[in-house]
Short mmCIF file of C-alpha atoms in Angstrom, two decimals:
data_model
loop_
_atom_site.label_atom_id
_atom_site.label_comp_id
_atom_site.label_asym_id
_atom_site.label_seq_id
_atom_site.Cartn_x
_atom_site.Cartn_y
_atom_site.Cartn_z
CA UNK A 1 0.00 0.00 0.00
CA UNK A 2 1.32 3.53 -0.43
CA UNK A 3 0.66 7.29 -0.45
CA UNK A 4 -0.05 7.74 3.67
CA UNK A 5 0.00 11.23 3.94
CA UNK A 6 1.35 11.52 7.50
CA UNK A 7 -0.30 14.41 9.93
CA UNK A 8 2.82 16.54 10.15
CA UNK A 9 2.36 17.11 6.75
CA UNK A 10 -0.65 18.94 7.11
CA UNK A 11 -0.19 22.65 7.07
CA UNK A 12 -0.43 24.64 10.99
CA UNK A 13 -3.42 26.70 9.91
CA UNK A 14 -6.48 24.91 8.90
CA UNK A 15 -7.98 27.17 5.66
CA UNK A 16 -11.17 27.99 6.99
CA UNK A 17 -13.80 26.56 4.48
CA UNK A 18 -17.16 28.15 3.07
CA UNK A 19 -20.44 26.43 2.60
CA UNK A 20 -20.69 26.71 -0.75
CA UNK A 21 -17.03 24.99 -1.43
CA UNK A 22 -17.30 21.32 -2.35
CA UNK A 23 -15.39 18.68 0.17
CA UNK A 24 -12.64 18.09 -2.42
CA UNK A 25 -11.36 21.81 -2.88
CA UNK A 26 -12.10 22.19 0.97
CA UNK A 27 -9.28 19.33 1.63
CA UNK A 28 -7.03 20.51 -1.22
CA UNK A 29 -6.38 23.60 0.67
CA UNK A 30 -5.32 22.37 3.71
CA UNK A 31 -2.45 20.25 2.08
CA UNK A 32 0.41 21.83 -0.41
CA UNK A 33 2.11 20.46 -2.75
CA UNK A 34 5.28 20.64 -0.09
CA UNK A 35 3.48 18.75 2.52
CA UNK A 36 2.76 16.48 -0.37
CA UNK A 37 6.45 16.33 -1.40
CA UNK A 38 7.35 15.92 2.42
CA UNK A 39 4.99 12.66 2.68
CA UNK A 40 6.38 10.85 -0.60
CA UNK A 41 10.24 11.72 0.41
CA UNK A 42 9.10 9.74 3.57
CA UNK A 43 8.46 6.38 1.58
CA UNK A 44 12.02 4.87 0.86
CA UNK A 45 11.03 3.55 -2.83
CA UNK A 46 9.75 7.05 -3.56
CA UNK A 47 13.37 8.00 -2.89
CA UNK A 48 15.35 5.32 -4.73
CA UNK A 49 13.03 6.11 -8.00
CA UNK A 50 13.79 9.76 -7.60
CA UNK A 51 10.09 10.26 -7.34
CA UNK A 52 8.63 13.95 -7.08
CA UNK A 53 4.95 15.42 -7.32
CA UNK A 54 4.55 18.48 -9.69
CA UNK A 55 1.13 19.59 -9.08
CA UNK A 56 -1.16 18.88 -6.21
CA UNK A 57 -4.94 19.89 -4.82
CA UNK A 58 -7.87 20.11 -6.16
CA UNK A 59 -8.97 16.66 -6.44
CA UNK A 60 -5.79 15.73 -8.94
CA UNK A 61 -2.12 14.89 -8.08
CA UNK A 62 0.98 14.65 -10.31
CA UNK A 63 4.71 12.53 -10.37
CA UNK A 64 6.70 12.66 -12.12
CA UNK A 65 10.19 9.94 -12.38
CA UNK A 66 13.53 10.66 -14.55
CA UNK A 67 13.85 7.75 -17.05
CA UNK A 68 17.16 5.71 -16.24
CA UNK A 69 18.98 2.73 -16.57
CA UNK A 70 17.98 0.94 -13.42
CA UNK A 71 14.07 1.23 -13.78
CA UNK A 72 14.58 -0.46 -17.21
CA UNK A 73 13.36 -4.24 -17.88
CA UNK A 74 15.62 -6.56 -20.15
CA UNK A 75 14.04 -5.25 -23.11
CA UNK A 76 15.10 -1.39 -22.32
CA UNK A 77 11.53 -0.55 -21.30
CA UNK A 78 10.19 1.36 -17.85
CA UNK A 79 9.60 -1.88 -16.19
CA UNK A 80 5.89 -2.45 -15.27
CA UNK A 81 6.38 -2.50 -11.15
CA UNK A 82 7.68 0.97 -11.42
CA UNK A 83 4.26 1.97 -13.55
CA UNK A 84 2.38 0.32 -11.06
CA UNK A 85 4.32 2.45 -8.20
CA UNK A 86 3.75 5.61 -10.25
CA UNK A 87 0.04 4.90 -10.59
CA UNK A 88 -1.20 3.66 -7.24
CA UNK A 89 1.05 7.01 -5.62
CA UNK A 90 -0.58 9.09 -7.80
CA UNK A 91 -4.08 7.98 -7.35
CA UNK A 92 -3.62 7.91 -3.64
CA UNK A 93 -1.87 11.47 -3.36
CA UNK A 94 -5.33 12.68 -5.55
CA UNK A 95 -7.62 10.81 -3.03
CA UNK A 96 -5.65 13.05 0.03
CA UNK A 97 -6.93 16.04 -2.07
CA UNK A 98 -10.61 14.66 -0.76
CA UNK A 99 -9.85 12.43 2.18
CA UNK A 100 -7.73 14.30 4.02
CA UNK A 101 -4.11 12.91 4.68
CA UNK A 102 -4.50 9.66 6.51
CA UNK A 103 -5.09 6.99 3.67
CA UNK A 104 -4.14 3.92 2.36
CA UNK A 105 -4.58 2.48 -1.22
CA UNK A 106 -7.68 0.02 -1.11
CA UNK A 107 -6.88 -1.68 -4.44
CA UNK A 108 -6.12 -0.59 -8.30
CA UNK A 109 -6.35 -2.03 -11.66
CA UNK A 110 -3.64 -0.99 -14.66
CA UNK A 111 -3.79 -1.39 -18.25
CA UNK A 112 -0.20 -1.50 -20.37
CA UNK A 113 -0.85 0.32 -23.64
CA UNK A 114 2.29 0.24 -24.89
CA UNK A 115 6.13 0.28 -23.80
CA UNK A 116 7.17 3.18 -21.84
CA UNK A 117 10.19 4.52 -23.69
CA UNK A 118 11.77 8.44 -23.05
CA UNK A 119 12.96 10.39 -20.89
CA UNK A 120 10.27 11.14 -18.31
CA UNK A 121 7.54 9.09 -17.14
CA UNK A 122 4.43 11.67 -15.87
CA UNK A 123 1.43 10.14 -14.03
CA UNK A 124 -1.42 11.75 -13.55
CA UNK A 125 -4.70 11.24 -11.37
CA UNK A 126 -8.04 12.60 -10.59
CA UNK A 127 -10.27 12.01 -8.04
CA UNK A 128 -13.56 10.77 -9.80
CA UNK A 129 -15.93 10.43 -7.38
CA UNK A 130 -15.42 10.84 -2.90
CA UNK A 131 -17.43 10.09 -0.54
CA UNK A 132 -17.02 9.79 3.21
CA UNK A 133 -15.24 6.25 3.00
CA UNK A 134 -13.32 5.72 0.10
CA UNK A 135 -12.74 7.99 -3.41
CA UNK A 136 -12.49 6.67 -6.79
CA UNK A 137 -9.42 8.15 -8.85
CA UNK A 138 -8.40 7.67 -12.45
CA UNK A 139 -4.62 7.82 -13.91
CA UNK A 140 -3.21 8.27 -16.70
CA UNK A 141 0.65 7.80 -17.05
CA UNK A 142 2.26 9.21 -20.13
CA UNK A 143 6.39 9.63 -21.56
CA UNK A 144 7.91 12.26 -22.47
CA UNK A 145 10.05 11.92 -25.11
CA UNK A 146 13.64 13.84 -26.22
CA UNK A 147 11.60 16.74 -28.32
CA UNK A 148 8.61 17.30 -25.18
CA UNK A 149 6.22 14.81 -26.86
CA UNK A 150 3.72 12.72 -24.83
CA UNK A 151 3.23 9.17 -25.57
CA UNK A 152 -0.16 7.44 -22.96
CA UNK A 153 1.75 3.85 -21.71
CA UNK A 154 -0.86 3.17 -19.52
CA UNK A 155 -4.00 3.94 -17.59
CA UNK A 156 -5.19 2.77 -13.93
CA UNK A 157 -8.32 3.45 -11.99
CA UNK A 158 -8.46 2.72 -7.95
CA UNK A 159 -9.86 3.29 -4.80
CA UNK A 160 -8.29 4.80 -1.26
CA UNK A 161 -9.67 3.99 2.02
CA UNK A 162 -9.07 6.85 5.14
CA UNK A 163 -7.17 5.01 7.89
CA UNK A 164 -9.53 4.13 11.20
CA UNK A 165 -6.82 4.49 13.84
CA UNK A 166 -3.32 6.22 13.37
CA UNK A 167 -0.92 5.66 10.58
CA UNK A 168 1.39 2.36 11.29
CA UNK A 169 -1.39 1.19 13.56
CA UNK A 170 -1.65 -2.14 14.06
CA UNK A 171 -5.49 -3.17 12.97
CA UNK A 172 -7.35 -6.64 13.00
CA UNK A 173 -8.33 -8.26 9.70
#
């Protein structure tokens, strides 16, 4: 499971929020995109892919991951674990921008379109639907190639769950 937002990350001052403003851009406000940075430098895979997040709130969430020689497979392709990483992040850091920061992934689904070759691989996520329990997010994760064109490799749709105790909790199945 990935993309727990821990509490620290949360900003001091809560943004007061107005009646009219839907739950999703409510949430978004109360996390940045540093807070968001903060949470993913915290995972230790995040930091061995060199992962970042580029844009964050508003029910959406963005990483991005320099191409390189170690997240290759044998046939010189970004190797499908490290799409799967990028996805279920990504749809998890979007679900924060409704659930708040204490989440877990609850399950995804990916679809390989076709090999990931350049130099950058870009997922991005929206939430599609939140509720009180669980949102729905969709992902689309794209390369960039040498000249700054984008090629779709794959697409993934999932779910996040808030947490019911504190993060690292132990809970009963």
């Amino acid at each position: 499971m990935a993309g727990v937002v821990p509490e620290s990350a949360v900003r001091e001052s809560a943004v007061s929020a107005v009646s009219e403003v839907s739950e999703v851009s409510a949430v978004s406000e109360v996390l940045s995109i540093a807070a968001a940075q903060e949470a993913l430098d915290a995972q230790p895979f995040s930091r061995l892919v060199q992962a970042r997040i580029t844009e964050f709130g508003h029910g959406a969430a963005t990483l991005e991951i320099d191409i390189r020689e170690e997240l290759l497979q044998q046939h010189g392709f970004v190797h499908g674990g490290v799409l799967s990483y990028a996805a279920d992040n990504t749809l998890t850091f979007a679900a924060a921008t409704a659930l708040g920061p204490a989440i877990v992934t609850g399950g995804f689904s990916i679809q390989y379109l076709r090999p990931a070759v350049g130099r950058t691989l870009r997922a991005r996520a929206e939430v599609v639907q939140a509720g009180r329990r669980q949102a729905v997010c969709r992902c689309d994760l794209t390369v960039i190639g040498a000249e700054g064109e984008e090629s779709v490799c794959a697409v993934a749709q999932g779910t996040a769950l808030p947490l019911n105790g504190p993060a690292g909790g132990n809970t009963e199945g």
